[in-house]
Short mmCIF file of N, CA, C and O in Angstrom, two decimals:
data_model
loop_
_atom_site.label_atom_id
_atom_site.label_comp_id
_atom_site.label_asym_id
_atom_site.label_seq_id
_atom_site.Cartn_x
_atom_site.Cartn_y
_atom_site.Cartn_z
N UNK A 9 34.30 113.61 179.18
CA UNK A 9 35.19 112.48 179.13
C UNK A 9 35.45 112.00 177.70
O UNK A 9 36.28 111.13 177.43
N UNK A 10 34.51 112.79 176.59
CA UNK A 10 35.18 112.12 175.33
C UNK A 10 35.91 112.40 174.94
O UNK A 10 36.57 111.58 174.30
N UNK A 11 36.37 113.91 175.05
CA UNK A 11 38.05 114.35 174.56
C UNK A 11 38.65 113.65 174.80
O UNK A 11 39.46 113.33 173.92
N UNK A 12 38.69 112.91 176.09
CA UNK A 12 39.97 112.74 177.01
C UNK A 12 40.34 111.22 176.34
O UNK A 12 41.39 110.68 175.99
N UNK A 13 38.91 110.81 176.34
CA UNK A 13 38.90 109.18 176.01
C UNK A 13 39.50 109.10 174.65
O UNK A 13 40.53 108.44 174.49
N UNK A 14 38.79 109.85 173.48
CA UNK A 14 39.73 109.71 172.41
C UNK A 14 41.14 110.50 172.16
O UNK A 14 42.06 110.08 171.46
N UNK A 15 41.10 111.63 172.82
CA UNK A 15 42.48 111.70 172.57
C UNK A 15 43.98 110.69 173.17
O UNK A 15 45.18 110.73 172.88
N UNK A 16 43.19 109.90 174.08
CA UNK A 16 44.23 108.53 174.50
C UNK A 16 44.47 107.37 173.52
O UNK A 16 45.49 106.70 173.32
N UNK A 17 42.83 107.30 172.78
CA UNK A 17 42.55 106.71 171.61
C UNK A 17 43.62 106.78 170.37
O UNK A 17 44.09 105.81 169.78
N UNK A 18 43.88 108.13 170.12
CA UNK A 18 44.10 108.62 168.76
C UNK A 18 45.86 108.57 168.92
O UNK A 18 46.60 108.31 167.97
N UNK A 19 46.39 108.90 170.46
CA UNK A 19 47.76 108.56 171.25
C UNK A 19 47.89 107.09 170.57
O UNK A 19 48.74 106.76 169.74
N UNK A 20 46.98 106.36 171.05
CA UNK A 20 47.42 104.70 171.12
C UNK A 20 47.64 104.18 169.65
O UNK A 20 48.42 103.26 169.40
N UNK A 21 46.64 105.03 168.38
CA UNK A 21 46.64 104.76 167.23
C UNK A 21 48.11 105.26 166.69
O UNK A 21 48.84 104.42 166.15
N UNK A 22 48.53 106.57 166.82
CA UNK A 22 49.59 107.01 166.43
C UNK A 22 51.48 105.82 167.22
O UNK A 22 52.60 105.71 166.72
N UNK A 23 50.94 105.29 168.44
CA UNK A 23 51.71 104.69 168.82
C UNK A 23 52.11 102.91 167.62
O UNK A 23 53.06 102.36 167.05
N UNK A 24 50.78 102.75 167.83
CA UNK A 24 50.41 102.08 166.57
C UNK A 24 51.32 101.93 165.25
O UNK A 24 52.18 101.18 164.78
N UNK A 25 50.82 102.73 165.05
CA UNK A 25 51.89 103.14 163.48
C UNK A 25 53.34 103.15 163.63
O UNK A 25 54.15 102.65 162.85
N UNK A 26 53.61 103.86 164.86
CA UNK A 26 55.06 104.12 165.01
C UNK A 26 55.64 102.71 165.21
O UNK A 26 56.87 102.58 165.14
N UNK A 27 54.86 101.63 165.45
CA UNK A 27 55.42 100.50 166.30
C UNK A 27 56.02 100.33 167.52
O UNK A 27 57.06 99.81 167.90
N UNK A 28 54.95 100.98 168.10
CA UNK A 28 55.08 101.14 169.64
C UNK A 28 53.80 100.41 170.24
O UNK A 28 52.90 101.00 170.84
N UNK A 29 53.83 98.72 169.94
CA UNK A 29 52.47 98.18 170.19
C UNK A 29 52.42 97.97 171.44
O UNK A 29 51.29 97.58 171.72
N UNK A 30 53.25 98.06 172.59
CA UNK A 30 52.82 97.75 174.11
C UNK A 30 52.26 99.17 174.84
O UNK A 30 51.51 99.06 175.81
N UNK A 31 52.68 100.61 174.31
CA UNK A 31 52.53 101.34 174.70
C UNK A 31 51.49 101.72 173.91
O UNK A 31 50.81 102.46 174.64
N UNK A 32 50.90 101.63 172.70
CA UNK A 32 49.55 101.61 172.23
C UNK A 32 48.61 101.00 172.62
O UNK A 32 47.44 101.12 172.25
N UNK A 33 49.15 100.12 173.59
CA UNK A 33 47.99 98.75 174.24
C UNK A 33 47.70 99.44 175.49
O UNK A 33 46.53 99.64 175.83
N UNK A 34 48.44 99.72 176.01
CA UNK A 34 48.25 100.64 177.73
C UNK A 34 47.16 101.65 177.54
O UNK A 34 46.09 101.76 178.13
N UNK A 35 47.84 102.60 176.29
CA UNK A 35 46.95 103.32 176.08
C UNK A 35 45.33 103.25 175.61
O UNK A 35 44.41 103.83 176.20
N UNK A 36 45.22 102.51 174.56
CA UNK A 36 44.05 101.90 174.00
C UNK A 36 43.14 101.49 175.20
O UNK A 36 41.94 101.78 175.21
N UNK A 37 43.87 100.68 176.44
CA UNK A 37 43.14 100.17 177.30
C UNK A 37 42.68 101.17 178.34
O UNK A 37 41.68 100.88 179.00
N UNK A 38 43.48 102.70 178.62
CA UNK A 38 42.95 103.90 179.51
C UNK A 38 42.02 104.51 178.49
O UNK A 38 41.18 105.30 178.93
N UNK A 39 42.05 104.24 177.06
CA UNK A 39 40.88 105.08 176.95
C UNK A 39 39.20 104.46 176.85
O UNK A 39 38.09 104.95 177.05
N UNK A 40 39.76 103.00 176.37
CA UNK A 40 38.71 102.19 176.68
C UNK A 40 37.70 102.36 178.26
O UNK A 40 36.50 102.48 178.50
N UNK A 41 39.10 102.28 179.17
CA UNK A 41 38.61 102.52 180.80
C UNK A 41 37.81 103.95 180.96
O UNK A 41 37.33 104.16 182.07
N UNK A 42 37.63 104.94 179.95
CA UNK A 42 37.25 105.75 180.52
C UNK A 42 35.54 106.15 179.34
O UNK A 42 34.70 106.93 179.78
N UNK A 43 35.44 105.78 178.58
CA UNK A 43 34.71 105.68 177.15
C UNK A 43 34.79 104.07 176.91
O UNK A 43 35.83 103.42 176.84
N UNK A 44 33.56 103.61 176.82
CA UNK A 44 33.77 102.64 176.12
C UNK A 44 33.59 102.42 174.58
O UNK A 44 33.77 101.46 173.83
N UNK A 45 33.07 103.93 174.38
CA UNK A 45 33.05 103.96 172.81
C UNK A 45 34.37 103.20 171.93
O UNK A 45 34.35 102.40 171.00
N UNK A 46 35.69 103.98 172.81
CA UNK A 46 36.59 102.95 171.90
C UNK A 46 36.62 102.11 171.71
O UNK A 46 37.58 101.68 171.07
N UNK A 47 35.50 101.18 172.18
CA UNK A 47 35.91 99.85 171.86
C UNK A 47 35.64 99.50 170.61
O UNK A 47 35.93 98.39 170.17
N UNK A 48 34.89 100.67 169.75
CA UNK A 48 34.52 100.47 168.32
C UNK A 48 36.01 100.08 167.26
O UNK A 48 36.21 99.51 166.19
N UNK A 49 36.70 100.68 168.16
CA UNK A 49 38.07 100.49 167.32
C UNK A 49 38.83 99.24 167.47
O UNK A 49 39.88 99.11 166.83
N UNK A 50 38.33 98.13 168.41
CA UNK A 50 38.61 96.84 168.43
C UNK A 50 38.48 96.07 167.78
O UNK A 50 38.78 94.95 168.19
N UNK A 51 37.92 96.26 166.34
CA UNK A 51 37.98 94.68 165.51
C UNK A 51 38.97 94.65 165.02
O UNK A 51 39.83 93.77 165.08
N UNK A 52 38.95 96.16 164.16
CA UNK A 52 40.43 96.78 163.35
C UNK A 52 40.93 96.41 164.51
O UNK A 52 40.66 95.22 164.60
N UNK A 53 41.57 96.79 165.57
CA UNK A 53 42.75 96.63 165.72
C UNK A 53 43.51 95.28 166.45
O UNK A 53 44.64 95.00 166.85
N UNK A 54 42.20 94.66 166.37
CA UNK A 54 42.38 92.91 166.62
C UNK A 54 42.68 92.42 165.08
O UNK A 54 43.21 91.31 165.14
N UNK A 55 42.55 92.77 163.96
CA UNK A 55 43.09 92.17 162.96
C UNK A 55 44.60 92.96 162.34
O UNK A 55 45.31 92.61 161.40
N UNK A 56 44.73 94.17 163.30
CA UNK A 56 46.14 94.72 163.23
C UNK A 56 47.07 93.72 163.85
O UNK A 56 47.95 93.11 163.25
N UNK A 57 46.72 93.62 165.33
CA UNK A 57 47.68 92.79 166.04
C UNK A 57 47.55 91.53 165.16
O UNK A 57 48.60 91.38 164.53
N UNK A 58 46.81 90.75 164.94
CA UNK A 58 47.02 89.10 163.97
C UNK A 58 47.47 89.21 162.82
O UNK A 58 47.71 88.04 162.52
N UNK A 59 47.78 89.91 161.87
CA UNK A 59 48.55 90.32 160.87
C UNK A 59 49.83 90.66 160.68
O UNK A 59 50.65 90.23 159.87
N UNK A 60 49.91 91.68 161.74
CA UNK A 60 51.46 92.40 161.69
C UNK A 60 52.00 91.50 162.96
O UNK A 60 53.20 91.24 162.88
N UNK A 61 51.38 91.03 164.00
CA UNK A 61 52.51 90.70 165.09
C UNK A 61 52.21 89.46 165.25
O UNK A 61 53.01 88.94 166.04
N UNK A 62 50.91 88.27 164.62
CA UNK A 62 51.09 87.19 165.04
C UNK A 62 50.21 87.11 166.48
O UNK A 62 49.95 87.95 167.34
N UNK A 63 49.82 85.45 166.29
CA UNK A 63 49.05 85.05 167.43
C UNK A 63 49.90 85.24 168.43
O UNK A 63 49.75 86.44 168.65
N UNK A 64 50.54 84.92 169.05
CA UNK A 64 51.45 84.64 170.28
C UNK A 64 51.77 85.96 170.76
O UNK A 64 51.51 86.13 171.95
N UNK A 65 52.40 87.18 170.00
CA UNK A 65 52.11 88.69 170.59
C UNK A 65 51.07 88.90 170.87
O UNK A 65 50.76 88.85 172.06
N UNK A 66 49.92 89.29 169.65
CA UNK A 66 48.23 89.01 169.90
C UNK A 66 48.12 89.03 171.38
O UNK A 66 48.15 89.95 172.20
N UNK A 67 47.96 87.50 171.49
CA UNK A 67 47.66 87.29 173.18
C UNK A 67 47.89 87.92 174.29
O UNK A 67 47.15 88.25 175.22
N UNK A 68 49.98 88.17 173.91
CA UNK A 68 50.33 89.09 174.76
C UNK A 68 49.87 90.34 174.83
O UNK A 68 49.94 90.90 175.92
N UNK A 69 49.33 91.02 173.74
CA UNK A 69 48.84 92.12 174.02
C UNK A 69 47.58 92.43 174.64
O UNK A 69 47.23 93.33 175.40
N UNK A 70 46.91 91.31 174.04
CA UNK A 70 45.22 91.54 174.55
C UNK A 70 45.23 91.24 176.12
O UNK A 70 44.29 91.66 176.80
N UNK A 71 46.48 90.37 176.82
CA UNK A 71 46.71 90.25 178.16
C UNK A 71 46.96 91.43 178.63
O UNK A 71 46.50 91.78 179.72
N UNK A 72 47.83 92.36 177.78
CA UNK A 72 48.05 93.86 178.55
C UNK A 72 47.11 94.47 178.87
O UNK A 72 46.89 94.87 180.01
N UNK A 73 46.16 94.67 177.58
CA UNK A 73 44.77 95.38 177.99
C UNK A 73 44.15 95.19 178.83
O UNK A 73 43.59 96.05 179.51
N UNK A 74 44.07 93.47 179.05
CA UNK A 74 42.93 93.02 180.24
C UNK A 74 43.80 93.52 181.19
O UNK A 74 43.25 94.53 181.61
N UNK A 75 44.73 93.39 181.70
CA UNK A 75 45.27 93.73 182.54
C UNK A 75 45.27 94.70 183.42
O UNK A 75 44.91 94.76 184.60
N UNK A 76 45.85 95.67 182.48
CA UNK A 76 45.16 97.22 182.93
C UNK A 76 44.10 97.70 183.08
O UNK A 76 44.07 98.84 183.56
N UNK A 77 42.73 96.98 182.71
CA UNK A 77 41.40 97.33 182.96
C UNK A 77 41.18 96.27 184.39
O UNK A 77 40.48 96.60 185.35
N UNK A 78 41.92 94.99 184.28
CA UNK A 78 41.97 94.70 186.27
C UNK A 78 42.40 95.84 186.67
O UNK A 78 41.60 96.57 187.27
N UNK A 79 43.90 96.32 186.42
CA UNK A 79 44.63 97.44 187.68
C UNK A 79 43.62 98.34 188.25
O UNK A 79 43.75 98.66 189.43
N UNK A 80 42.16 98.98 187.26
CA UNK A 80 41.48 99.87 187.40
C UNK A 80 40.73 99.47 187.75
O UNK A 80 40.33 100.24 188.63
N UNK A 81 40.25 98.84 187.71
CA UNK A 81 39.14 97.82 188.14
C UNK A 81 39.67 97.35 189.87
O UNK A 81 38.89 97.54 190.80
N UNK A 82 40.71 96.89 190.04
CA UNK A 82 41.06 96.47 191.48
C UNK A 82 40.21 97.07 192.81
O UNK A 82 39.58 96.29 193.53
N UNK A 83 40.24 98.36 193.03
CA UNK A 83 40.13 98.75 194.43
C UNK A 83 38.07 98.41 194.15
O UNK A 83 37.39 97.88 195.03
N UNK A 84 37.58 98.81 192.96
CA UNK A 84 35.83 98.54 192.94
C UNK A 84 35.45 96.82 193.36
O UNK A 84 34.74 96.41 194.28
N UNK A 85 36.19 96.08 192.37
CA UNK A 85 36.00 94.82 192.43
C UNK A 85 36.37 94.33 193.87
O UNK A 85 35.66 93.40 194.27
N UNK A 86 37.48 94.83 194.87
CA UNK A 86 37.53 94.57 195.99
C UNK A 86 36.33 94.92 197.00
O UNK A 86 36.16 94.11 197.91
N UNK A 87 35.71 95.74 196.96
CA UNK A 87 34.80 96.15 198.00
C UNK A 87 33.20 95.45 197.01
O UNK A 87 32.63 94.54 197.60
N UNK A 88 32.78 95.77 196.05
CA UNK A 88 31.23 95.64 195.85
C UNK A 88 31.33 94.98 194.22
O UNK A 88 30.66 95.29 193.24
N UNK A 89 32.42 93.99 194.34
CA UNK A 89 32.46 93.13 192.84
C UNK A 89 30.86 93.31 191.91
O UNK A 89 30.58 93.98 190.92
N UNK A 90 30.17 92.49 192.66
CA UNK A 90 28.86 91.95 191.83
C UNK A 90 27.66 93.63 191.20
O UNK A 90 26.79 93.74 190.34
N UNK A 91 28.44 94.82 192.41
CA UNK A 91 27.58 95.85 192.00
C UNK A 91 28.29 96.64 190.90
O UNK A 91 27.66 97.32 190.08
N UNK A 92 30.23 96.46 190.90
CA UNK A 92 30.49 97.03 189.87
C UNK A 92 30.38 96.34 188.56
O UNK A 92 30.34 97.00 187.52
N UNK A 93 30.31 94.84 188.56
CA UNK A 93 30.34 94.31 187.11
C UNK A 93 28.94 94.12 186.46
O UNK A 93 28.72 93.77 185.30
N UNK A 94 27.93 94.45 187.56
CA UNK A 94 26.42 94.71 186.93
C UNK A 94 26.23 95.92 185.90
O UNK A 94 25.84 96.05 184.74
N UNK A 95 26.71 96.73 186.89
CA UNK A 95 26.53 98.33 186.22
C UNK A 95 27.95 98.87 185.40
O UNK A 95 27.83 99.43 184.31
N UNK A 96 28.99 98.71 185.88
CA UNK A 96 30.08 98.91 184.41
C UNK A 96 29.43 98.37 182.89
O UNK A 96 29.76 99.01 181.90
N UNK A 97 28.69 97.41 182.76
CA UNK A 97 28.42 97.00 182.09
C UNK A 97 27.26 96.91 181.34
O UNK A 97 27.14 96.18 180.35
N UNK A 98 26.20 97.80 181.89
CA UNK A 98 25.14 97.94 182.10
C UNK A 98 24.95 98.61 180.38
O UNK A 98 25.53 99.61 179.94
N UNK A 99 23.92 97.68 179.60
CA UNK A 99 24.01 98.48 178.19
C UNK A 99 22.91 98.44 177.49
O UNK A 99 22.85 99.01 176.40
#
């Protein structure tokens, strides 16, 4: 799963650059969902978004991410909430 995770990673970075920040956010957030290693790449890119796009995008974006880690999150959290947010998290 780490290919997979960073090469969604390295997608979301290159989206990044291009200025493609909603579709770098989707992405960033499937590879997060699958590795949580990426999340190493979250400070940088929490002081990308507050720099180049401003608080008020910011938000909007970090809403995308959460977002999409609900969508994936949905069908676990419906049946055995308290057993998936013990152990997803488990560190």
């Amino acid at each position: 799963n780490d290919p997979v995770a960073m090469l969604l990673c390295y997608a979301a970075l290159a989206c990044f650059v291009g200025n493609r920040w909603t579709l770098g956010s989707v992405l960033y957030s499937l590879s997060v969902s699958i590795k949580m290693n990426t999340l190493l790449f979250a400070p940088a890119l929490l002081m990308a978004y507050l720099i180049l796009l401003g608080v008020r995008e910011t938000v909007r974006q970090l809403s995308l991410c959460a977002g999409v880690q609900l969508l994936l999150a949905a069908p676990f959290l419906a049946h055995h909430p308290v057993a998936y947010l013990t152990r997803s998290f488990d560190l």
